[in-house]
mmCIF file of N, CA and C in Angstrom:
data_model
loop_
_atom_site.group_PDB
_atom_site.id
_atom_site.type_symbol
_atom_site.label_atom_id
_atom_site.label_comp_id
_atom_site.label_asym_id
_atom_site.label_seq_id
_atom_site.Cartn_x
_atom_site.Cartn_y
_atom_site.Cartn_z
ATOM 1 N N UNK A 30 0.828 -1.161 0.000
ATOM 2 C CA UNK A 30 0.000 0.000 0.000
ATOM 3 C C UNK A 30 0.893 1.251 0.000
ATOM 4 N N UNK A 31 0.646 2.190 -0.957
ATOM 5 C CA UNK A 31 1.511 3.368 -1.030
ATOM 6 C C UNK A 31 1.155 4.381 0.057
ATOM 7 N N UNK A 32 2.170 5.037 0.549
ATOM 8 C CA UNK A 32 1.982 6.090 1.548
ATOM 9 C C UNK A 32 1.685 7.407 0.842
ATOM 10 N N UNK A 33 0.765 8.155 1.436
ATOM 11 C CA UNK A 33 0.450 9.472 0.899
ATOM 12 C C UNK A 33 1.353 10.468 1.604
ATOM 13 N N UNK A 34 2.154 11.105 0.825
ATOM 14 C CA UNK A 34 3.096 12.063 1.391
ATOM 15 C C UNK A 34 2.739 13.452 0.877
ATOM 16 N N UNK A 35 2.527 14.384 1.811
ATOM 17 C CA UNK A 35 2.242 15.774 1.451
ATOM 18 C C UNK A 35 3.400 16.622 1.955
ATOM 19 N N UNK A 36 3.810 17.526 1.146
ATOM 20 C CA UNK A 36 4.885 18.389 1.610
ATOM 21 C C UNK A 36 4.337 19.494 2.506
ATOM 22 N N UNK A 37 5.229 20.262 3.068
ATOM 23 C CA UNK A 37 4.868 21.266 4.078
ATOM 24 C C UNK A 37 3.939 22.350 3.522
ATOM 25 N N UNK A 38 4.097 22.775 2.297
ATOM 26 C CA UNK A 38 3.252 23.819 1.708
ATOM 27 C C UNK A 38 1.809 23.359 1.549
ATOM 28 N N UNK A 39 1.590 22.141 1.173
ATOM 29 C CA UNK A 39 0.224 21.624 1.009
ATOM 30 C C UNK A 39 -0.469 21.513 2.363
ATOM 31 N N UNK A 40 0.250 21.084 3.408
ATOM 32 C CA UNK A 40 -0.344 21.021 4.748
ATOM 33 C C UNK A 40 -0.722 22.414 5.238
ATOM 34 N N UNK A 41 0.132 23.372 5.002
ATOM 35 C CA UNK A 41 -0.146 24.751 5.420
ATOM 36 C C UNK A 41 -1.384 25.286 4.708
ATOM 37 N N UNK A 42 -1.464 25.045 3.412
ATOM 38 C CA UNK A 42 -2.624 25.488 2.647
ATOM 39 C C UNK A 42 -3.910 24.815 3.145
ATOM 40 N N UNK A 43 -3.857 23.528 3.424
ATOM 41 C CA UNK A 43 -5.033 22.803 3.914
ATOM 42 C C UNK A 43 -5.479 23.336 5.273
ATOM 43 N N UNK A 44 -4.553 23.643 6.160
ATOM 44 C CA UNK A 44 -4.895 24.176 7.484
ATOM 45 C C UNK A 44 -5.495 25.567 7.364
ATOM 46 N N UNK A 45 -4.919 26.398 6.508
ATOM 47 C CA UNK A 45 -5.443 27.764 6.313
ATOM 48 C C UNK A 45 -6.853 27.713 5.743
ATOM 49 N N UNK A 46 -7.098 26.862 4.745
ATOM 50 C CA UNK A 46 -8.442 26.734 4.171
ATOM 51 C C UNK A 46 -9.445 26.217 5.202
ATOM 52 N N UNK A 47 -9.032 25.300 6.025
ATOM 53 C CA UNK A 47 -9.904 24.784 7.082
ATOM 54 C C UNK A 47 -10.248 25.875 8.091
ATOM 55 N N UNK A 48 -9.262 26.668 8.497
ATOM 56 C CA UNK A 48 -9.507 27.773 9.431
ATOM 57 C C UNK A 48 -10.431 28.831 8.829
ATOM 58 N N UNK A 49 -10.199 29.186 7.571
ATOM 59 C CA UNK A 49 -11.051 30.177 6.918
ATOM 60 C C UNK A 49 -12.491 29.696 6.776
ATOM 61 N N UNK A 50 -12.687 28.437 6.463
ATOM 62 C CA UNK A 50 -14.050 27.915 6.341
ATOM 63 C C UNK A 50 -14.736 27.880 7.715
ATOM 64 N N UNK A 51 -13.989 27.558 8.770
ATOM 65 C CA UNK A 51 -14.577 27.572 10.121
ATOM 66 C C UNK A 51 -14.976 28.985 10.534
ATOM 67 N N UNK A 52 -14.138 29.962 10.237
ATOM 68 C CA UNK A 52 -14.456 31.357 10.551
ATOM 69 C C UNK A 52 -15.676 31.809 9.753
ATOM 70 N N UNK A 53 -15.756 31.434 8.484
ATOM 71 C CA UNK A 53 -16.912 31.799 7.659
ATOM 72 C C UNK A 53 -18.208 31.196 8.179
ATOM 73 N N UNK A 54 -18.162 29.943 8.570
ATOM 74 C CA UNK A 54 -19.367 29.285 9.111
ATOM 75 C C UNK A 54 -19.779 29.940 10.427
ATOM 76 N N UNK A 55 -18.818 30.280 11.264
ATOM 77 C CA UNK A 55 -19.110 30.947 12.538
ATOM 78 C C UNK A 55 -19.764 32.309 12.306
ATOM 79 N N UNK A 56 -19.243 33.100 11.365
ATOM 80 C CA UNK A 56 -19.825 34.409 11.066
ATOM 81 C C UNK A 56 -21.229 34.284 10.489
ATOM 82 N N UNK A 57 -21.455 33.316 9.635
ATOM 83 C CA UNK A 57 -22.788 33.093 9.076
ATOM 84 C C UNK A 57 -23.774 32.708 10.173
ATOM 85 N N UNK A 58 -23.355 31.845 11.072
ATOM 86 C CA UNK A 58 -24.209 31.437 12.191
ATOM 87 C C UNK A 58 -24.574 32.637 13.073
ATOM 88 N N UNK A 59 -23.605 33.496 13.361
ATOM 89 C CA UNK A 59 -23.891 34.691 14.167
ATOM 90 C C UNK A 59 -24.811 35.655 13.446
ATOM 91 N N UNK A 60 -24.644 35.810 12.141
ATOM 92 C CA UNK A 60 -25.516 36.708 11.376
ATOM 93 C C UNK A 60 -26.958 36.220 11.401
ATOM 94 N N UNK A 61 -27.143 34.924 11.252
ATOM 95 C CA UNK A 61 -28.495 34.361 11.261
ATOM 96 C C UNK A 61 -29.120 34.511 12.647
ATOM 97 N N UNK A 62 -28.346 34.328 13.690
ATOM 98 C CA UNK A 62 -28.877 34.442 15.051
ATOM 99 C C UNK A 62 -29.199 35.879 15.446
ATOM 100 N N UNK A 63 -28.542 36.863 14.843
ATOM 101 C CA UNK A 63 -28.820 38.257 15.179
ATOM 102 C C UNK A 63 -30.158 38.728 14.637
ATOM 103 N N UNK A 64 -30.664 38.046 13.648
ATOM 104 C CA UNK A 64 -31.966 38.394 13.082
ATOM 105 C C UNK A 64 -32.979 37.383 13.585
ATOM 106 N N UNK A 65 -34.016 37.877 14.209
ATOM 107 C CA UNK A 65 -35.057 36.967 14.663
ATOM 108 C C UNK A 65 -36.393 37.477 14.149
ATOM 109 N N UNK A 66 -37.272 36.550 13.871
ATOM 110 C CA UNK A 66 -38.584 36.926 13.356
ATOM 111 C C UNK A 66 -39.545 37.103 14.522
ATOM 112 N N UNK A 67 -40.248 38.195 14.503
ATOM 113 C CA UNK A 67 -41.253 38.482 15.518
ATOM 114 C C UNK A 67 -42.564 38.803 14.816
ATOM 115 N N UNK A 68 -43.620 38.877 15.583
ATOM 116 C CA UNK A 68 -44.932 39.147 14.997
ATOM 117 C C UNK A 68 -45.765 40.005 15.937
ATOM 118 N N UNK A 69 -46.592 40.855 15.340
ATOM 119 C CA UNK A 69 -47.617 41.596 16.074
ATOM 120 C C UNK A 69 -48.943 41.204 15.447
ATOM 121 N N UNK A 70 -49.934 41.014 16.284
ATOM 122 C CA UNK A 70 -51.215 40.583 15.730
ATOM 123 C C UNK A 70 -52.365 41.082 16.591
ATOM 124 N N UNK A 71 -53.499 41.180 15.945
ATOM 125 C CA UNK A 71 -54.753 41.506 16.607
ATOM 126 C C UNK A 71 -55.881 41.000 15.724
ATOM 127 N N UNK A 72 -56.768 40.260 16.323
ATOM 128 C CA UNK A 72 -57.904 39.645 15.606
ATOM 129 C C UNK A 72 -57.397 38.870 14.392
ATOM 130 N N UNK A 73 -57.802 39.298 13.189
ATOM 131 C CA UNK A 73 -57.458 38.536 11.988
ATOM 132 C C UNK A 73 -56.234 39.095 11.248
ATOM 133 N N UNK A 74 -55.557 40.066 11.826
ATOM 134 C CA UNK A 74 -54.371 40.655 11.190
ATOM 135 C C UNK A 74 -53.112 40.235 11.947
ATOM 136 N N UNK A 75 -52.176 39.650 11.229
ATOM 137 C CA UNK A 75 -50.890 39.268 11.801
ATOM 138 C C UNK A 75 -49.792 39.802 10.899
ATOM 139 N N UNK A 76 -48.863 40.538 11.477
ATOM 140 C CA UNK A 76 -47.753 41.114 10.738
ATOM 141 C C UNK A 76 -46.461 40.539 11.304
ATOM 142 N N UNK A 77 -45.670 39.910 10.436
ATOM 143 C CA UNK A 77 -44.366 39.380 10.837
ATOM 144 C C UNK A 77 -43.281 40.336 10.363
ATOM 145 N N UNK A 78 -42.249 40.491 11.181
ATOM 146 C CA UNK A 78 -41.144 41.365 10.814
ATOM 147 C C UNK A 78 -39.836 40.812 11.351
ATOM 148 N N UNK A 79 -38.754 41.222 10.723
ATOM 149 C CA UNK A 79 -37.413 40.803 11.141
ATOM 150 C C UNK A 79 -36.874 41.813 12.145
ATOM 151 N N UNK A 80 -36.458 41.333 13.289
ATOM 152 C CA UNK A 80 -35.884 42.177 14.317
ATOM 153 C C UNK A 80 -34.380 41.972 14.317
ATOM 154 N N UNK A 81 -33.635 43.049 14.145
ATOM 155 C CA UNK A 81 -32.174 42.966 14.114
ATOM 156 C C UNK A 81 -31.615 43.343 15.472
ATOM 157 N N UNK A 82 -30.942 42.407 16.103
ATOM 158 C CA UNK A 82 -30.394 42.640 17.429
ATOM 159 C C UNK A 82 -29.061 43.379 17.370
ATOM 160 N N UNK A 83 -28.454 43.486 16.208
ATOM 161 C CA UNK A 83 -27.157 44.144 16.097
ATOM 162 C C UNK A 83 -27.267 45.639 15.827
ATOM 163 N N UNK A 84 -28.463 46.187 15.841
ATOM 164 C CA UNK A 84 -28.663 47.616 15.612
ATOM 165 C C UNK A 84 -29.326 48.263 16.824
ATOM 166 N N UNK A 85 -28.558 48.546 17.873
ATOM 167 C CA UNK A 85 -29.169 49.126 19.064
ATOM 168 C C UNK A 85 -29.642 50.564 18.855
ATOM 169 N N UNK A 86 -29.147 51.231 17.811
ATOM 170 C CA UNK A 86 -29.548 52.613 17.568
ATOM 171 C C UNK A 86 -30.887 52.718 16.852
ATOM 172 N N UNK A 87 -31.499 51.609 16.514
ATOM 173 C CA UNK A 87 -32.775 51.643 15.798
ATOM 174 C C UNK A 87 -33.940 52.044 16.702
ATOM 175 N N UNK A 88 -33.829 51.817 17.986
ATOM 176 C CA UNK A 88 -34.860 52.207 18.953
ATOM 177 C C UNK A 88 -36.257 51.748 18.567
ATOM 178 N N UNK A 89 -36.400 50.518 18.143
ATOM 179 C CA UNK A 89 -37.712 49.951 17.863
ATOM 180 C C UNK A 89 -38.324 50.377 16.549
ATOM 181 N N UNK A 90 -37.512 50.776 15.584
ATOM 182 C CA UNK A 90 -38.049 51.196 14.283
ATOM 183 C C UNK A 90 -38.790 50.057 13.587
ATOM 184 N N UNK A 91 -38.263 48.840 13.700
ATOM 185 C CA UNK A 91 -38.927 47.704 13.062
ATOM 186 C C UNK A 91 -40.295 47.474 13.689
ATOM 187 N N UNK A 92 -40.355 47.569 15.018
ATOM 188 C CA UNK A 92 -41.626 47.366 15.711
ATOM 189 C C UNK A 92 -42.620 48.458 15.339
ATOM 190 N N UNK A 93 -42.160 49.705 15.265
ATOM 191 C CA UNK A 93 -43.042 50.816 14.913
ATOM 192 C C UNK A 93 -43.590 50.641 13.497
ATOM 193 N N UNK A 94 -42.730 50.219 12.569
ATOM 194 C CA UNK A 94 -43.176 49.996 11.195
ATOM 195 C C UNK A 94 -44.159 48.832 11.124
ATOM 196 N N UNK A 95 -43.895 47.767 11.876
ATOM 197 C CA UNK A 95 -44.807 46.612 11.887
ATOM 198 C C UNK A 95 -46.145 46.991 12.511
ATOM 199 N N UNK A 96 -46.122 47.812 13.544
ATOM 200 C CA UNK A 96 -47.376 48.261 14.162
ATOM 201 C C UNK A 96 -48.156 49.148 13.204
ATOM 202 N N UNK A 97 -47.449 49.947 12.410
ATOM 203 C CA UNK A 97 -48.120 50.751 11.379
ATOM 204 C C UNK A 97 -48.784 49.881 10.328
ATOM 205 N N UNK A 98 -48.104 48.805 9.919
ATOM 206 C CA UNK A 98 -48.716 47.871 8.960
ATOM 207 C C UNK A 98 -49.909 47.153 9.579
ATOM 208 N N UNK A 99 -49.802 46.836 10.880
ATOM 209 C CA UNK A 99 -50.937 46.218 11.586
ATOM 210 C C UNK A 99 -52.124 47.176 11.608
ATOM 211 N N UNK A 100 -51.872 48.441 11.886
ATOM 212 C CA UNK A 100 -52.953 49.426 11.912
ATOM 213 C C UNK A 100 -53.599 49.573 10.537
ATOM 214 N N UNK A 101 -52.793 49.557 9.480
ATOM 215 C CA UNK A 101 -53.359 49.631 8.119
ATOM 216 C C UNK A 101 -54.223 48.416 7.820
ATOM 217 N N UNK A 102 -53.759 47.241 8.239
ATOM 218 C CA UNK A 102 -54.549 46.015 8.054
ATOM 219 C C UNK A 102 -55.853 46.105 8.841
ATOM 220 N N UNK A 103 -55.777 46.622 10.061
ATOM 221 C CA UNK A 103 -56.992 46.770 10.866
ATOM 222 C C UNK A 103 -57.956 47.779 10.257
ATOM 223 N N UNK A 104 -57.422 48.835 9.642
ATOM 224 C CA UNK A 104 -58.282 49.809 8.971
ATOM 225 C C UNK A 104 -59.036 49.163 7.812
ATOM 226 N N UNK A 105 -58.347 48.335 7.048
ATOM 227 C CA UNK A 105 -59.009 47.628 5.945
ATOM 228 C C UNK A 105 -60.060 46.665 6.481
ATOM 229 N N UNK A 106 -59.722 45.972 7.549
ATOM 230 C CA UNK A 106 -60.661 45.030 8.157
ATOM 231 C C UNK A 106 -61.882 45.760 8.704
ATOM 232 N N UNK A 107 -61.653 46.920 9.322
ATOM 233 C CA UNK A 107 -62.759 47.704 9.876
ATOM 234 C C UNK A 107 -63.643 48.258 8.761
ATOM 235 N N UNK A 108 -63.033 48.630 7.628
ATOM 236 C CA UNK A 108 -63.822 49.143 6.495
ATOM 237 C C UNK A 108 -64.751 48.072 5.941
ATOM 238 N N UNK A 109 -64.294 46.813 5.958
ATOM 239 C CA UNK A 109 -65.123 45.726 5.456
ATOM 240 C C UNK A 109 -66.218 45.343 6.448
ATOM 241 N N UNK A 110 -65.848 45.279 7.731
ATOM 242 C CA UNK A 110 -66.812 44.878 8.752
ATOM 243 C C UNK A 110 -66.501 45.646 10.046
ATOM 244 N N UNK A 111 -67.276 46.680 10.352
ATOM 245 C CA UNK A 111 -67.019 47.479 11.561
ATOM 246 C C UNK A 111 -67.111 46.637 12.835
ATOM 247 N N UNK A 112 -66.129 46.841 13.716
ATOM 248 C CA UNK A 112 -66.060 46.123 14.974
ATOM 249 C C UNK A 112 -65.508 47.083 16.025
ATOM 250 N N UNK A 113 -66.104 47.101 17.186
ATOM 251 C CA UNK A 113 -65.710 48.029 18.243
ATOM 252 C C UNK A 113 -64.300 47.733 18.746
ATOM 253 N N UNK A 114 -63.930 46.476 18.887
ATOM 254 C CA UNK A 114 -62.596 46.121 19.378
ATOM 255 C C UNK A 114 -61.516 46.570 18.395
ATOM 256 N N UNK A 115 -61.782 46.411 17.105
ATOM 257 C CA UNK A 115 -60.821 46.840 16.087
ATOM 258 C C UNK A 115 -60.697 48.361 16.107
ATOM 259 N N UNK A 116 -61.817 49.052 16.260
ATOM 260 C CA UNK A 116 -61.789 50.514 16.332
ATOM 261 C C UNK A 116 -60.974 50.991 17.528
ATOM 262 N N UNK A 117 -61.125 50.333 18.665
ATOM 263 C CA UNK A 117 -60.344 50.707 19.855
ATOM 264 C C UNK A 117 -58.851 50.473 19.629
ATOM 265 N N UNK A 118 -58.509 49.363 18.988
ATOM 266 C CA UNK A 118 -57.100 49.059 18.736
ATOM 267 C C UNK A 118 -56.490 50.068 17.765
ATOM 268 N N UNK A 119 -57.236 50.458 16.738
ATOM 269 C CA UNK A 119 -56.749 51.468 15.791
ATOM 270 C C UNK A 119 -56.479 52.777 16.523
ATOM 271 N N UNK A 120 -57.409 53.193 17.370
ATOM 272 C CA UNK A 120 -57.236 54.441 18.119
ATOM 273 C C UNK A 120 -56.077 54.320 19.117
ATOM 274 N N UNK A 121 -55.908 53.147 19.697
ATOM 275 C CA UNK A 121 -54.799 52.935 20.637
ATOM 276 C C UNK A 121 -53.454 53.071 19.921
ATOM 277 N N UNK A 122 -53.342 52.455 18.745
ATOM 278 C CA UNK A 122 -52.101 52.554 17.975
ATOM 279 C C UNK A 122 -51.881 54.000 17.543
ATOM 280 N N UNK A 123 -52.929 54.670 17.101
ATOM 281 C CA UNK A 123 -52.793 56.063 16.674
ATOM 282 C C UNK A 123 -52.351 56.953 17.834
ATOM 283 N N UNK A 124 -52.959 56.784 18.983
ATOM 284 C CA UNK A 124 -52.605 57.631 20.128
ATOM 285 C C UNK A 124 -51.204 57.334 20.663
ATOM 286 N N UNK A 125 -50.740 56.099 20.498
ATOM 287 C CA UNK A 125 -49.417 55.771 21.020
ATOM 288 C C UNK A 125 -48.290 56.179 20.079
ATOM 289 N N UNK A 126 -48.519 56.116 18.769
ATOM 290 C CA UNK A 126 -47.417 56.437 17.862
ATOM 291 C C UNK A 126 -47.826 57.125 16.579
ATOM 292 N N UNK A 127 -49.063 57.224 16.280
ATOM 293 C CA UNK A 127 -49.475 57.787 14.995
ATOM 294 C C UNK A 127 -49.291 59.272 14.879
ATOM 295 N N UNK A 128 -49.258 59.992 15.985
ATOM 296 C CA UNK A 128 -49.202 61.441 15.918
ATOM 297 C C UNK A 128 -47.807 61.969 15.644
ATOM 298 N N UNK A 129 -46.757 61.251 15.976
ATOM 299 C CA UNK A 129 -45.414 61.769 15.770
ATOM 300 C C UNK A 129 -44.780 61.296 14.472
ATOM 301 N N UNK A 130 -45.539 60.630 13.639
ATOM 302 C CA UNK A 130 -44.963 60.044 12.433
ATOM 303 C C UNK A 130 -44.757 61.076 11.332
ATOM 304 N N UNK A 131 -45.649 62.030 11.207
ATOM 305 C CA UNK A 131 -45.531 63.003 10.122
ATOM 306 C C UNK A 131 -44.338 63.909 10.371
ATOM 307 N N UNK A 132 -43.448 64.038 9.375
ATOM 308 C CA UNK A 132 -42.213 64.784 9.574
ATOM 309 C C UNK A 132 -42.397 66.280 9.320
ATOM 310 N N UNK A 133 -43.255 66.666 8.423
ATOM 311 C CA UNK A 133 -43.459 68.071 8.110
ATOM 312 C C UNK A 133 -44.499 68.640 9.067
ATOM 313 N N UNK A 134 -44.069 69.405 10.031
ATOM 314 C CA UNK A 134 -44.980 69.890 11.074
ATOM 315 C C UNK A 134 -45.962 70.935 10.564
ATOM 316 N N UNK A 135 -45.692 71.533 9.406
ATOM 317 C CA UNK A 135 -46.619 72.522 8.871
ATOM 318 C C UNK A 135 -47.894 71.864 8.359
ATOM 319 N N UNK A 136 -47.823 70.576 8.051
ATOM 320 C CA UNK A 136 -48.983 69.884 7.484
ATOM 321 C C UNK A 136 -49.568 68.845 8.425
ATOM 322 N N UNK A 137 -49.221 68.890 9.702
ATOM 323 C CA UNK A 137 -49.776 67.928 10.646
ATOM 324 C C UNK A 137 -51.247 68.242 10.872
ATOM 325 N N UNK A 138 -52.053 67.218 10.754
ATOM 326 C CA UNK A 138 -53.480 67.359 10.998
ATOM 327 C C UNK A 138 -53.837 66.535 12.215
ATOM 328 N N UNK A 139 -54.852 66.933 12.893
ATOM 329 C CA UNK A 139 -55.288 66.184 14.060
ATOM 330 C C UNK A 139 -56.394 65.237 13.623
ATOM 331 N N UNK A 140 -56.035 63.979 13.487
ATOM 332 C CA UNK A 140 -57.002 62.973 13.095
ATOM 333 C C UNK A 140 -57.584 62.358 14.363
ATOM 334 N N UNK A 141 -58.504 63.041 14.973
ATOM 335 C CA UNK A 141 -59.042 62.557 16.242
ATOM 336 C C UNK A 141 -60.234 61.630 16.048
ATOM 337 N N UNK A 142 -60.772 61.574 14.863
ATOM 338 C CA UNK A 142 -61.919 60.712 14.607
ATOM 339 C C UNK A 142 -61.482 59.500 13.804
ATOM 340 N N UNK A 143 -62.102 58.397 14.078
ATOM 341 C CA UNK A 143 -61.749 57.138 13.423
ATOM 342 C C UNK A 143 -61.934 57.210 11.914
ATOM 343 N N UNK A 144 -62.975 57.904 11.460
ATOM 344 C CA UNK A 144 -63.212 58.020 10.019
ATOM 345 C C UNK A 144 -62.027 58.694 9.322
ATOM 346 N N UNK A 145 -61.496 59.752 9.933
ATOM 347 C CA UNK A 145 -60.358 60.464 9.350
ATOM 348 C C UNK A 145 -59.117 59.579 9.332
ATOM 349 N N UNK A 146 -58.919 58.830 10.393
ATOM 350 C CA UNK A 146 -57.744 57.953 10.473
ATOM 351 C C UNK A 146 -57.815 56.887 9.390
ATOM 352 N N UNK A 147 -58.974 56.302 9.199
ATOM 353 C CA UNK A 147 -59.123 55.262 8.169
ATOM 354 C C UNK A 147 -58.955 55.865 6.776
ATOM 355 N N UNK A 148 -59.479 57.047 6.567
ATOM 356 C CA UNK A 148 -59.384 57.691 5.252
ATOM 357 C C UNK A 148 -57.939 58.042 4.904
ATOM 358 N N UNK A 149 -57.197 58.549 5.876
ATOM 359 C CA UNK A 149 -55.815 58.982 5.641
ATOM 360 C C UNK A 149 -54.795 58.039 6.279
ATOM 361 N N UNK A 150 -55.078 56.756 6.252
ATOM 362 C CA UNK A 150 -54.224 55.792 6.947
ATOM 363 C C UNK A 150 -52.800 55.751 6.416
ATOM 364 N N UNK A 151 -52.597 56.010 5.130
ATOM 365 C CA UNK A 151 -51.237 55.949 4.587
ATOM 366 C C UNK A 151 -50.359 57.077 5.105
ATOM 367 N N UNK A 152 -50.939 58.230 5.353
ATOM 368 C CA UNK A 152 -50.132 59.322 5.890
ATOM 369 C C UNK A 152 -50.071 59.300 7.412
ATOM 370 N N UNK A 153 -51.007 58.637 8.056
ATOM 371 C CA UNK A 153 -51.019 58.579 9.518
ATOM 372 C C UNK A 153 -50.103 57.481 10.031
ATOM 373 N N UNK A 154 -50.198 56.296 9.453
ATOM 374 C CA UNK A 154 -49.406 55.151 9.903
ATOM 375 C C UNK A 154 -48.284 54.900 8.911
ATOM 376 N N UNK A 155 -47.102 55.356 9.255
ATOM 377 C CA UNK A 155 -45.932 55.173 8.403
ATOM 378 C C UNK A 155 -45.395 53.769 8.614
ATOM 379 N N UNK A 156 -45.087 53.068 7.548
ATOM 380 C CA UNK A 156 -44.600 51.690 7.661
ATOM 381 C C UNK A 156 -43.165 51.555 7.180
ATOM 382 N N UNK A 157 -42.404 52.636 7.257
ATOM 383 C CA UNK A 157 -41.037 52.631 6.784
ATOM 384 C C UNK A 157 -40.064 52.663 7.955
ATOM 385 N N UNK A 158 -39.136 51.717 7.992
ATOM 386 C CA UNK A 158 -38.078 51.701 9.007
ATOM 387 C C UNK A 158 -36.812 52.224 8.354
ATOM 388 N N UNK A 159 -36.291 53.309 8.873
ATOM 389 C CA UNK A 159 -35.132 53.952 8.289
ATOM 390 C C UNK A 159 -33.846 53.444 8.930
ATOM 391 N N UNK A 160 -32.932 52.928 8.091
ATOM 392 C CA UNK A 160 -31.636 52.440 8.562
ATOM 393 C C UNK A 160 -30.568 53.430 8.163
ATOM 394 N N UNK A 161 -29.551 53.565 8.975
ATOM 395 C CA UNK A 161 -28.397 54.416 8.623
ATOM 396 C C UNK A 161 -27.425 53.647 7.789
#
């Protein structure tokens, strides 16, 4: 049976490639673990979003955007079939975060009635998460 003989350069190359592949797999595993899927839901509307744990400066932007999408879904659901619980949830979301979403303060309107909120839902509930 012949012996397999490798010279020193081939062993070095094999060890370096093995180390690089281990580092790559470790980085991929950490990247996947930093992103977790979360969901917000109410009644028949469920919104799933990716939460990034490596961005501490985001201050809940993903959650705010997902809640805005939930509110838009609830507005559509309420337009099809009015429900008191859905109306309360829409007003709760609006009162907690809907008022500070508009960036141009000269055009801020007070949408205190549910009809106005449903009519102007795209400008009231912003669903954009801004990353730096």
